[in-house]
mmCIF file of C-alpha atoms and ligand atoms in Angstrom:
data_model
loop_
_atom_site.group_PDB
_atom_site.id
_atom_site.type_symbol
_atom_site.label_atom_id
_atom_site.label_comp_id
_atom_site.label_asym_id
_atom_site.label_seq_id
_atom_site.Cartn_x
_atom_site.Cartn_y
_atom_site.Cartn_z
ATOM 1 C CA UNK L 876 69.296 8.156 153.091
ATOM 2 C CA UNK L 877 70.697 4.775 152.868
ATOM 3 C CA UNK L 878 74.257 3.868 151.526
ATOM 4 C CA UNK L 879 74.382 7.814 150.234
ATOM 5 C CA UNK L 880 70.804 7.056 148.332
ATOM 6 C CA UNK L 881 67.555 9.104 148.224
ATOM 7 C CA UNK L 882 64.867 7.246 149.571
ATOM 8 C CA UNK L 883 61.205 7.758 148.474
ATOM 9 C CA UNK L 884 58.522 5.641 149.966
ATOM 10 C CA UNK L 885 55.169 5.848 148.328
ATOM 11 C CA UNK L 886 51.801 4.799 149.058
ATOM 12 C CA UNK L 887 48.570 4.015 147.126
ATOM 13 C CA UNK L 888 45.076 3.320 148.225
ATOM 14 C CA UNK L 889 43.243 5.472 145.302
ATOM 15 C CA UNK L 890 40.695 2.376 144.389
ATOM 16 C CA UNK L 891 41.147 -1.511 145.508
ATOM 17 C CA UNK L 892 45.025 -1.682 145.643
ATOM 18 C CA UNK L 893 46.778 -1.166 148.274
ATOM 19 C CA UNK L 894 51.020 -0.684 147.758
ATOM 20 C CA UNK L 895 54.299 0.545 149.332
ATOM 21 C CA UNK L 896 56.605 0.573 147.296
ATOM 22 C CA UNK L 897 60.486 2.392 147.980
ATOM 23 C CA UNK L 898 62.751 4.061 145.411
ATOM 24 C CA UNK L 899 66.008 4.324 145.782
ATOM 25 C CA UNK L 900 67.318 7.745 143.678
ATOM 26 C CA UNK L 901 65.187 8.556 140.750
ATOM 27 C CA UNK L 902 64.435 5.232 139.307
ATOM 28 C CA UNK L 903 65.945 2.043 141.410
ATOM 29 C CA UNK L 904 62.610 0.411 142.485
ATOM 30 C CA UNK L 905 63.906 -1.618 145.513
ATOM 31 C CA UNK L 906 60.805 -3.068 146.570
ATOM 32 C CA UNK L 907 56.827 -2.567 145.059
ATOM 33 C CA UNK L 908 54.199 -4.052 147.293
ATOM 34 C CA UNK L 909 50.974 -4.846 146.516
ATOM 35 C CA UNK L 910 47.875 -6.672 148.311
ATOM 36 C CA UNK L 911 45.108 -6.574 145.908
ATOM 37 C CA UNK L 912 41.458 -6.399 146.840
ATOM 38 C CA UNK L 913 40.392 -8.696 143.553
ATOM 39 C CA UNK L 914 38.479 -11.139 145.284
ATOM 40 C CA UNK L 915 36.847 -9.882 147.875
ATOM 41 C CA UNK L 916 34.912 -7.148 145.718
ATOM 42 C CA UNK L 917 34.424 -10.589 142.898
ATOM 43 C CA UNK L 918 31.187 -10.979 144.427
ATOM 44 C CA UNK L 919 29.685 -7.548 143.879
ATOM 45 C CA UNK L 920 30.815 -7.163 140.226
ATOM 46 C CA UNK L 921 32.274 -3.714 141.559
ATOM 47 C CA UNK L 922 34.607 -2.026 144.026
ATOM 48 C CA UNK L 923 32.471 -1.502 147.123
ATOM 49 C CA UNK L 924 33.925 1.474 148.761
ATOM 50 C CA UNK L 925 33.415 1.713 152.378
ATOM 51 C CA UNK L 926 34.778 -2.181 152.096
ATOM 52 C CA UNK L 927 38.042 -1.196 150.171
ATOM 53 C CA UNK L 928 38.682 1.289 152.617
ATOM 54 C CA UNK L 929 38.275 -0.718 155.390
ATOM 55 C CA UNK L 930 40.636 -3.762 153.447
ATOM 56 C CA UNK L 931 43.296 -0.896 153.493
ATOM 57 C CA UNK L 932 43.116 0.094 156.794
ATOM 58 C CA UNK L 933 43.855 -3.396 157.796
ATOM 59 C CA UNK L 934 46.747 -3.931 155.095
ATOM 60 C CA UNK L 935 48.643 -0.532 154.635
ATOM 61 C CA UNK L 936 50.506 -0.945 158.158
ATOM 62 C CA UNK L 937 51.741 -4.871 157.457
ATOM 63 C CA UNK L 938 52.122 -3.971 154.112
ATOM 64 C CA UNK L 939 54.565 -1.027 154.823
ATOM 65 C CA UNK L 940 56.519 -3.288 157.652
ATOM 66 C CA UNK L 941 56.981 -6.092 154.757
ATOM 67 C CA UNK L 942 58.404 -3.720 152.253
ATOM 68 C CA UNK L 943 60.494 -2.054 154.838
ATOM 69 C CA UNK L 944 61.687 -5.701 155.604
ATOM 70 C CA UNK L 945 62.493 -6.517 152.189
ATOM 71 C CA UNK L 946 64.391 -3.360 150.959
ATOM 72 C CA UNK L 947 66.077 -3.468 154.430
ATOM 73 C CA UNK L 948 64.691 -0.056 154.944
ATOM 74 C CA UNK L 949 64.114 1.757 158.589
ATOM 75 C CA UNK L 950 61.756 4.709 158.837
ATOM 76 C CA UNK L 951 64.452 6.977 159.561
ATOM 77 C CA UNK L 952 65.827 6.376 156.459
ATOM 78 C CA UNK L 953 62.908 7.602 154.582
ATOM 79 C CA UNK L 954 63.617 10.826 153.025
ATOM 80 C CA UNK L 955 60.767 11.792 151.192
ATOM 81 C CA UNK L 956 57.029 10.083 151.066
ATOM 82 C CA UNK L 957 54.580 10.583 148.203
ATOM 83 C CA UNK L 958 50.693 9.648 148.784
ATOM 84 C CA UNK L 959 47.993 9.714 145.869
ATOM 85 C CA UNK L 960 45.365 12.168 147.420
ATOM 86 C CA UNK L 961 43.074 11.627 143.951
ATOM 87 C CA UNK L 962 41.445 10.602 141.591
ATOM 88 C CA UNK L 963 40.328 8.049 143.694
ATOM 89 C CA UNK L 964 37.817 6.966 145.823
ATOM 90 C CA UNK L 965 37.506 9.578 148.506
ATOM 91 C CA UNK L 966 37.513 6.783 151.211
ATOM 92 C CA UNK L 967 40.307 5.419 150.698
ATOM 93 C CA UNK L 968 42.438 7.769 149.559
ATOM 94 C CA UNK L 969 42.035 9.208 153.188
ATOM 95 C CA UNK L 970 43.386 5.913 154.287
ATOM 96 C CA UNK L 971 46.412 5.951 152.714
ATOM 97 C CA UNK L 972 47.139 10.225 153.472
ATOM 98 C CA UNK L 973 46.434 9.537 156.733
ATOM 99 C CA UNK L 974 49.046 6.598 157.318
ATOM 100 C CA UNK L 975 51.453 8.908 155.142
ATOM 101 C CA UNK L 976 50.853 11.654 157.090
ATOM 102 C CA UNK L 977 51.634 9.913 160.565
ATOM 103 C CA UNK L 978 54.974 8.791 158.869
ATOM 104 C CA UNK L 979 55.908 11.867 157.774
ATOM 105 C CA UNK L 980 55.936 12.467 161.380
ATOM 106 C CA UNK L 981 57.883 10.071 162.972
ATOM 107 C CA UNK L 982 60.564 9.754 159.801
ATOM 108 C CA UNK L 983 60.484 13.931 160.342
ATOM 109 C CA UNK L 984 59.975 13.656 155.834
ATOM 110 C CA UNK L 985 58.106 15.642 153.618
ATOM 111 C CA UNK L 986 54.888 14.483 152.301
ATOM 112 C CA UNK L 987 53.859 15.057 149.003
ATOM 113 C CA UNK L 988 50.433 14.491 147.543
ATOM 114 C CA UNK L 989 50.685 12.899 143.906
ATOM 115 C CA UNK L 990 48.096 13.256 141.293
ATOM 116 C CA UNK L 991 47.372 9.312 140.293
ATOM 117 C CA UNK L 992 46.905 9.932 136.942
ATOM 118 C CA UNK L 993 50.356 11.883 136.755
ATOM 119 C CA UNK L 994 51.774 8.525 138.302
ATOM 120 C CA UNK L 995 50.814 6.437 135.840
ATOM 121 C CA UNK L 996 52.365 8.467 133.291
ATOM 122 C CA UNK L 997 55.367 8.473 135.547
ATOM 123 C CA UNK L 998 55.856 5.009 135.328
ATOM 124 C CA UNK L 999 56.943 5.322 132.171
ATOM 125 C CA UNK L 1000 60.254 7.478 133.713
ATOM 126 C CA UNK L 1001 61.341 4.448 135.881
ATOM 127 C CA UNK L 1002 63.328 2.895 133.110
ATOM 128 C CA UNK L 1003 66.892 4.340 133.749
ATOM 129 C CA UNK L 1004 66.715 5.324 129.716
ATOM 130 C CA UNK L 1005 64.260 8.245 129.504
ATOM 131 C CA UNK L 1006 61.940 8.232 126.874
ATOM 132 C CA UNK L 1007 62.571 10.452 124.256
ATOM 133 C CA UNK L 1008 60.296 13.451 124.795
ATOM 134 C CA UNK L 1009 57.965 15.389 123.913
ATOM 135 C CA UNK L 1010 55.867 12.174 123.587
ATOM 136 C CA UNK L 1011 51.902 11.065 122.980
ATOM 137 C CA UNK L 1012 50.630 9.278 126.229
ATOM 138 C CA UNK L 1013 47.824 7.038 126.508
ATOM 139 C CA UNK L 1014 46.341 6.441 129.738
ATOM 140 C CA UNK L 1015 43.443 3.635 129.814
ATOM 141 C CA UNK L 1016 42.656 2.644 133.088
ATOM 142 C CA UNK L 1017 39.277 1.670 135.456
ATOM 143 C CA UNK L 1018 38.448 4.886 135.334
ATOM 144 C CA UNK L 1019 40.241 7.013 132.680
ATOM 145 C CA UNK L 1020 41.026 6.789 129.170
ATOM 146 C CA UNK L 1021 42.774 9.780 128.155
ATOM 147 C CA UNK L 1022 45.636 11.004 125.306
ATOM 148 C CA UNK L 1023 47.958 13.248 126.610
ATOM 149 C CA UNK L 1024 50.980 15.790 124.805
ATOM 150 C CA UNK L 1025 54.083 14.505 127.247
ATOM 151 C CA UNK L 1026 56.484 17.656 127.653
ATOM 152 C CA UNK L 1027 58.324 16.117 130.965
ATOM 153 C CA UNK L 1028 57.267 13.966 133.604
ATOM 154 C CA UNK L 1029 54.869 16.040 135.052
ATOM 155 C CA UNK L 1030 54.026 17.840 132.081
ATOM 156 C CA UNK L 1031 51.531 15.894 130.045
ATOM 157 C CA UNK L 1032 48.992 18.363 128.286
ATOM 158 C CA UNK L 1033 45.727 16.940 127.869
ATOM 159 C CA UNK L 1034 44.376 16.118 124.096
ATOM 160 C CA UNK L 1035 41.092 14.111 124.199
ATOM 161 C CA UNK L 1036 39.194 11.336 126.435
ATOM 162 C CA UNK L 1037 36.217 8.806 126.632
ATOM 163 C CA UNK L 1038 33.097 10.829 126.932
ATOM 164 C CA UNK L 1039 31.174 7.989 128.448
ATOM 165 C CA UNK L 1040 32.820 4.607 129.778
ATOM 166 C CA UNK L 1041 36.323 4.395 130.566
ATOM 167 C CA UNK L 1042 38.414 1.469 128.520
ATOM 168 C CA UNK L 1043 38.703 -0.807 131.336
ATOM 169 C CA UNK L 1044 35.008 0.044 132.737
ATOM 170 C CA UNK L 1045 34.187 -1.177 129.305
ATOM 171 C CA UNK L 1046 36.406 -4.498 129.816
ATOM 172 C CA UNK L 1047 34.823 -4.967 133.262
ATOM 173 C CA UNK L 1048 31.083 -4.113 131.966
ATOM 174 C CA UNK L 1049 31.368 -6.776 128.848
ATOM 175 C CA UNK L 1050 33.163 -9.450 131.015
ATOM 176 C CA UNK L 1051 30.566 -9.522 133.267
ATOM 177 C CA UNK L 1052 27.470 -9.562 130.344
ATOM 178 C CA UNK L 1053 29.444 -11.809 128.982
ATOM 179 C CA UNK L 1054 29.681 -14.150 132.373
ATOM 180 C CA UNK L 1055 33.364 -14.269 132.299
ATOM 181 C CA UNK L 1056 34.049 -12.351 135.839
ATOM 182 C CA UNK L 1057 35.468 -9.805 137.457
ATOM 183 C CA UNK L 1058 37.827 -8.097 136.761
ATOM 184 C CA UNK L 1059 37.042 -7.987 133.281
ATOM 185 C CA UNK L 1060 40.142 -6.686 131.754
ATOM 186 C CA UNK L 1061 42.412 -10.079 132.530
ATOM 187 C CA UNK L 1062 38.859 -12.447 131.983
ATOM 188 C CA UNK L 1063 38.288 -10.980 128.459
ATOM 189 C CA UNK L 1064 41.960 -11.103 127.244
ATOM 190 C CA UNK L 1065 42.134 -15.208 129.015
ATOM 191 C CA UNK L 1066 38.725 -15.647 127.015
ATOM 192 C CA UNK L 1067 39.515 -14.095 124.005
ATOM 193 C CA UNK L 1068 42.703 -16.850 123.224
ATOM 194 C CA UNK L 1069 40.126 -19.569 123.017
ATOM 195 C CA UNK L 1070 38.351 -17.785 120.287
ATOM 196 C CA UNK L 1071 37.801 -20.145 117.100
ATOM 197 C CA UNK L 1072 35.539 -18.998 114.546
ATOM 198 C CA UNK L 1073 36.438 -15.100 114.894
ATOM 199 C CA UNK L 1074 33.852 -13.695 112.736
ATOM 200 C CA UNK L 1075 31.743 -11.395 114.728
ATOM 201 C CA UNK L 1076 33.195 -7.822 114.460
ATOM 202 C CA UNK L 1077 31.997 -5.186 116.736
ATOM 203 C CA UNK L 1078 31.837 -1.262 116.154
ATOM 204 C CA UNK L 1079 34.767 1.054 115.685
ATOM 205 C CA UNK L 1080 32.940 3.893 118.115
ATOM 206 C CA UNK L 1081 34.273 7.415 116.866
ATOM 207 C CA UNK L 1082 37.344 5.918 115.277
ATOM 208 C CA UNK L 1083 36.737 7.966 111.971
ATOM 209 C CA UNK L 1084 35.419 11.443 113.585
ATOM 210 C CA UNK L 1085 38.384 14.150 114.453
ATOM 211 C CA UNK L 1086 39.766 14.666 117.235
ATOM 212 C CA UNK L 1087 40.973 11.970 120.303
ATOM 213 C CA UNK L 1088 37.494 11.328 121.925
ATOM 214 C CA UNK L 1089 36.554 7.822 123.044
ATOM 215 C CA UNK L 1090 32.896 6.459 123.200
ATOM 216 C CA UNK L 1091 33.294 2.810 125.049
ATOM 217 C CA UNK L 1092 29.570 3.407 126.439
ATOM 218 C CA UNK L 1093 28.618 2.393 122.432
ATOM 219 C CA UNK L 1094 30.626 -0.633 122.001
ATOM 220 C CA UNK L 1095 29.025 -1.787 125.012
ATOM 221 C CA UNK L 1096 26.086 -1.261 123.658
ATOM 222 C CA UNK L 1097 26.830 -3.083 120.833
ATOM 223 C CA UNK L 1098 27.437 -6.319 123.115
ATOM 224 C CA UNK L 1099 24.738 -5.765 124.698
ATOM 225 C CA UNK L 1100 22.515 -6.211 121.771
ATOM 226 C CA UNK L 1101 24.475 -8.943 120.079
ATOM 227 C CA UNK L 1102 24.180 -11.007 123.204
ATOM 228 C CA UNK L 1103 20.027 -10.204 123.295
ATOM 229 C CA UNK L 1104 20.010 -10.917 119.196
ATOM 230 C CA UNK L 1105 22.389 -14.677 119.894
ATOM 231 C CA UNK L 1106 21.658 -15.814 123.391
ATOM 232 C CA UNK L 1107 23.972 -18.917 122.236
ATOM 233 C CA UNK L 1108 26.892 -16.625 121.511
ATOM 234 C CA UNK L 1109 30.026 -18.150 123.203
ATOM 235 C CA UNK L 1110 31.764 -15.966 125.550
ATOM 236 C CA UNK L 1111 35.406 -16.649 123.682
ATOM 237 C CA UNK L 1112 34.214 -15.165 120.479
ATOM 238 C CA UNK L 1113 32.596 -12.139 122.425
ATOM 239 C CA UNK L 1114 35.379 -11.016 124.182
ATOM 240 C CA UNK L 1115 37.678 -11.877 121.012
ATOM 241 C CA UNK L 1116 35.827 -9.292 119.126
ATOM 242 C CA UNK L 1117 35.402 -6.578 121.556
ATOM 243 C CA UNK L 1118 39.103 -6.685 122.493
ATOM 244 C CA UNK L 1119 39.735 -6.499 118.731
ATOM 245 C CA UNK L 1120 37.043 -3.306 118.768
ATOM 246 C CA UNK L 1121 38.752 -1.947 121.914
ATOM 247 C CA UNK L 1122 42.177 -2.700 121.050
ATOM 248 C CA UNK L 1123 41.438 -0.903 117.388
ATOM 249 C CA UNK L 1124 40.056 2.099 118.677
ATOM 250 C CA UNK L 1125 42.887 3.020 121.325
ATOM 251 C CA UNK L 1126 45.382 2.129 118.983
ATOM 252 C CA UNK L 1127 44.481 4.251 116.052
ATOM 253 C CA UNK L 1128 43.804 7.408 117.900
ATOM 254 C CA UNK L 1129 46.946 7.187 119.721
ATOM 255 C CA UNK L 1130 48.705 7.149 116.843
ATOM 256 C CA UNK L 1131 46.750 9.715 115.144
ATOM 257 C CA UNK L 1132 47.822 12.181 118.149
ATOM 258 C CA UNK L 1133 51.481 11.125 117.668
ATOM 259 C CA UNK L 1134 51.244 12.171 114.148
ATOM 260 C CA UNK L 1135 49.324 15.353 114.752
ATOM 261 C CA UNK L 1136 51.349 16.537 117.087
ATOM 262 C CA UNK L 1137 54.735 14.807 115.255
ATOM 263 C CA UNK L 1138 56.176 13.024 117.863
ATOM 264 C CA UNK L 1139 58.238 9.920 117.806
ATOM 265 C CA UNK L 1140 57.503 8.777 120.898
ATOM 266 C CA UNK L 1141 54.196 6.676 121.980
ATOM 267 C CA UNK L 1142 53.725 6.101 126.061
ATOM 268 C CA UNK L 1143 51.687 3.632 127.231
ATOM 269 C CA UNK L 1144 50.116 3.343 131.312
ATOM 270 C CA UNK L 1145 47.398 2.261 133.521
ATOM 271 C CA UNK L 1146 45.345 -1.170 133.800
ATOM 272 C CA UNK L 1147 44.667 -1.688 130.640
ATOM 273 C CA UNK L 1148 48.070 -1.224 129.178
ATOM 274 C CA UNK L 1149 48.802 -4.869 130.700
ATOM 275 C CA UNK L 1150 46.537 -6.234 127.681
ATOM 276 C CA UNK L 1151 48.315 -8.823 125.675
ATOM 277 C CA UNK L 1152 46.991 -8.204 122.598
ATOM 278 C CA UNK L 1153 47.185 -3.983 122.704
ATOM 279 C CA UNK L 1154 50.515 -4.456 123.376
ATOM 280 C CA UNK L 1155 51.316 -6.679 120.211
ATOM 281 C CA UNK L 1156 48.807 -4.043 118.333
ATOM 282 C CA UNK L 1157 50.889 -1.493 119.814
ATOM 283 C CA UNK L 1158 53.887 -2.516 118.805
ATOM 284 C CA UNK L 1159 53.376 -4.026 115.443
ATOM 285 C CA UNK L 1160 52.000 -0.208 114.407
ATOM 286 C CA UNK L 1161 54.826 1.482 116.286
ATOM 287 C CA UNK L 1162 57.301 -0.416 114.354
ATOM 288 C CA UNK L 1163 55.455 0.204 110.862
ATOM 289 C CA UNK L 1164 55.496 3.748 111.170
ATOM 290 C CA UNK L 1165 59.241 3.903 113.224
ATOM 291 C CA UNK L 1166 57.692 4.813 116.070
ATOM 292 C CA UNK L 1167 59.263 4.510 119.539
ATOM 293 C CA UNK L 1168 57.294 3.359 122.132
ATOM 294 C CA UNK L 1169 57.554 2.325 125.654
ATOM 295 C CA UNK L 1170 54.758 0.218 127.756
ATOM 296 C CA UNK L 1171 55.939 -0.241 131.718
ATOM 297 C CA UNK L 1172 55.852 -3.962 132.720
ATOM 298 C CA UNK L 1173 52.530 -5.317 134.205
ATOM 299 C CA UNK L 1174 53.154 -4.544 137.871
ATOM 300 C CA UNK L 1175 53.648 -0.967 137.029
ATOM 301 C CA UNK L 1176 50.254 -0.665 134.069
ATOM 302 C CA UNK L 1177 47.796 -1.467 136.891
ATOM 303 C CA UNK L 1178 48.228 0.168 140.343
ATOM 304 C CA UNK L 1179 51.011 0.367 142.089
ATOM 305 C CA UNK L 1180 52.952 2.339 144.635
ATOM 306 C CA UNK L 1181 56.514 2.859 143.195
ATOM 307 C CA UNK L 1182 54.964 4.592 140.566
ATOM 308 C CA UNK L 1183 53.694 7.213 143.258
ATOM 309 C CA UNK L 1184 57.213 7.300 144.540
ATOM 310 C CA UNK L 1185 58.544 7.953 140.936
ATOM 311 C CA UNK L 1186 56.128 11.045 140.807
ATOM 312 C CA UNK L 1187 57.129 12.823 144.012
ATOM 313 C CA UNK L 1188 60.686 12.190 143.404
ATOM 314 C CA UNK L 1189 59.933 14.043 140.299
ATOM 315 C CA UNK L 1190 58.306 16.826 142.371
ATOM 316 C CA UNK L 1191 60.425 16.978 145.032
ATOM 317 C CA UNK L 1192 63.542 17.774 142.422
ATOM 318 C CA UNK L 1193 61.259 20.303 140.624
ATOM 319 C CA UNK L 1194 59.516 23.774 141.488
ATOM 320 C CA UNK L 1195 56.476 22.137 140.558
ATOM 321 C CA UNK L 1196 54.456 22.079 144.280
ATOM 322 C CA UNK L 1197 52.520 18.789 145.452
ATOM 323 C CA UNK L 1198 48.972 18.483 145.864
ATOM 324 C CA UNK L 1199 47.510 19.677 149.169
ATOM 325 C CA UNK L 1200 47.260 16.398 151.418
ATOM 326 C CA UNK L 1201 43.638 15.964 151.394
ATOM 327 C CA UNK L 1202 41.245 13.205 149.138
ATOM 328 C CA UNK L 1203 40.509 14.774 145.792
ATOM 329 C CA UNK L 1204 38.295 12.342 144.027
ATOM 330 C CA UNK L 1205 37.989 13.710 141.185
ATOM 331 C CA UNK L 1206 41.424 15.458 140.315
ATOM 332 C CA UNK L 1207 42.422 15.442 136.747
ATOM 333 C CA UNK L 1208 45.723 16.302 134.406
HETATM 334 O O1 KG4 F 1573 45.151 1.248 136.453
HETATM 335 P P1 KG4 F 1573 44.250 0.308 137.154
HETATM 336 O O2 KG4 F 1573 44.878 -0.828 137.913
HETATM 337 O O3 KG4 F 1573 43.320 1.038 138.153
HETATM 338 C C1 KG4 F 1573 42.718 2.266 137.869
HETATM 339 O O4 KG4 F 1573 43.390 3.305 138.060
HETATM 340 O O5 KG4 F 1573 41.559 2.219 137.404
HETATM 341 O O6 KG4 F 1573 43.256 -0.268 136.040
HETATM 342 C C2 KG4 F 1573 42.294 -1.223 136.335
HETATM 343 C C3 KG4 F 1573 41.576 -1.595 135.053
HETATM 344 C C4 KG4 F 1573 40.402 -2.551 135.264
HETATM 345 O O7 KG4 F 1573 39.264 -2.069 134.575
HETATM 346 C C5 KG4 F 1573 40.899 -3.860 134.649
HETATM 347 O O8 KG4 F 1573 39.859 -4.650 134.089
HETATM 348 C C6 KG4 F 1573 41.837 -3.356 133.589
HETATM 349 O O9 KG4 F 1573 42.489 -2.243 134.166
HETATM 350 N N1 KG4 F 1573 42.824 -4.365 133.227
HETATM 351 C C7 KG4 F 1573 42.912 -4.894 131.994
HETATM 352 C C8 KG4 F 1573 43.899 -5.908 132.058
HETATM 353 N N2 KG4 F 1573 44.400 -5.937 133.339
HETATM 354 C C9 KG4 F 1573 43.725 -4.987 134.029
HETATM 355 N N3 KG4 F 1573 42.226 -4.628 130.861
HETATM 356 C C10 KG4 F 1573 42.522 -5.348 129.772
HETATM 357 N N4 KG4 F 1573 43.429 -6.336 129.773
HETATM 358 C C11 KG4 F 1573 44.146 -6.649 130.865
HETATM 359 N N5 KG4 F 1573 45.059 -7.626 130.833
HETATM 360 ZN ZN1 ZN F 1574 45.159 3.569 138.353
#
């Protein structure tokens, strides 16, 4: 406790992020720490694993005495610590259990293994005004892209997914065809403002078959042959139109879930939720069709530990239990 408040630390190494962050109660973020990886996996296209585990090994300790620093925080003040234990690479999520474990220790607090995908959604709870539930979520990430029926914060039902790429995979995949970098989600939406002519227009994969499936592996297809068919393409009107593709496609079927399932309520998380322009899509829809929606602020779309925190606050007050404190690479909602 500190000044009478809860304190929650939480810790995330899933992928190439690694963050502290502290909460203070259930939503006061008083410090969210993180020391991204970007650049040194730039010049493999990819997250190299045994190297991002490695990166977090070296940063998690420094990282952790910086945020205690800033939110004037001492580890016995720590009352409860949450730790993504998956999805994830299984690597480095044993980095970041094992430093949460050895606190849990010497702060004598409970450890609670968070489900990352969970977090993300829980980001959307930090806000002291809680979103009005039951709600539609979308999570498009790295590695997911998935609707989901939100009952409470760690109740989100799952509705329908990518069956191939994941949205920001695609992002990432098209960037780099496209010679624009890595990542690809921030290089596409830069390149995509210096767009002039706008005219090529890209495929709409599964947008008019039921359901709330994604195909991104088909739009990047479609890029793919484009770029063989007009070798002089320029990268600006490339990524314009696949962003307008991508942006389309995650858009529509959100809001097709919301009004299948008749909620007012659209949530938005991970990544690729810090796109500029699905954002304004977002929102220009939502308000159309008096829609409430709620998209965290950058920092908490792509990874980040005080959403972590946020989850196992929500567990810890709950008789939901925490994940066993072990990697689970592949854990889903
Ligand atoms: O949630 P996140 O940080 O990590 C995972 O859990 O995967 O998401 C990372 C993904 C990457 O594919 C990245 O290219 C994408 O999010 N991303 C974006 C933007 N910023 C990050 N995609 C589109 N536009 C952005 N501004
Ligand atoms: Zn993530």
């Amino acid at each position: 406790m500190l000044d009478g408040r809860f304190i929650t630390l939480g810790v995330e190494t899933s992928c190439d992020e690694t963050s502290v962050a502290f909460l203070a109660d259930a939503g006061d973020v008083l410090c969210n720490l993180v020391a991204s990886q970007v650049e040194m996996h730039a010049p493999f296209g990819g997250v190299v694993p045994e190297l991002a585990a490695r990166q977090h090994e070296a940063k998690i300790n420094p990282l952790f005495q910086s945020a205690m620093e800033a939110a004037g925080i001492r580890p016995a003040d720590i009352d409860l610590i949450g730790v993504t234990v998956g999805p994830g690479l299984s690597v480095s999520l044993g980095v970041g259990i094992a430093f949460a474990r050895m606190l849990g220790e010497l702060a004598a607090a409970p450890c609670v293994g968070v489900n990352h995908l969970q977090a993300h959604l829980a980001a959307n709870f930090l806000d002291p005004a809680p979103p009005e539930l039951p709600a539609v979520g979308l999570l498009a990430s790295g590695g997911h892209t998935e609707i989901y029926f939100v009952e409470a914060p760690l109740t989100a039902r799952w509705m329908g997914g990518t069956i191939d790429d994941a949205a920001g995979e695609a992002f990432d995949k098209v960037a780099r065809m496209a010679g624009l970098g890595y990542p690809g989600g921030p290089a596409i939406q830069k390149a995509s403002a210096e767009a002039v002519e706008k005219s090529i227009v890209f495929p709409r994969p599964m947008l008019d078959r039921e359901g709330f499936d994604f195909s991104f592996s088909g739009l990047k297809t479609a890029v793919l042959t484009y770029l063989k068919r007009n070798p002089g393409a320029l990268a600006a009107e490339i990524a314009f139109a696949f962003q307008e593709a991508a942006v389309d496609v995650l858009v529509e079927k959100t809001l097709r879930a919301a009004r299948e399932r008749r909620v007012g309520q659209i949530l938005l998380c991970g990544g690729v939720a810090a796109n500029r322009r699905l954002r304004e899509r977002f929102a220009e829809r939502c308000a159309a069709l008096d829609l409430r929606l709620r998209v965290p602020s950058f920092e908490l779309c792509t990874d980040n530990a005080a959403m972590v925190a946020k989850t196992a606050y929500e567990v810890h007050n709950s008789t939901t239990k925490g994940y066993p404190l072990i990697p689970a690479p592949n854990l889903l909602i």
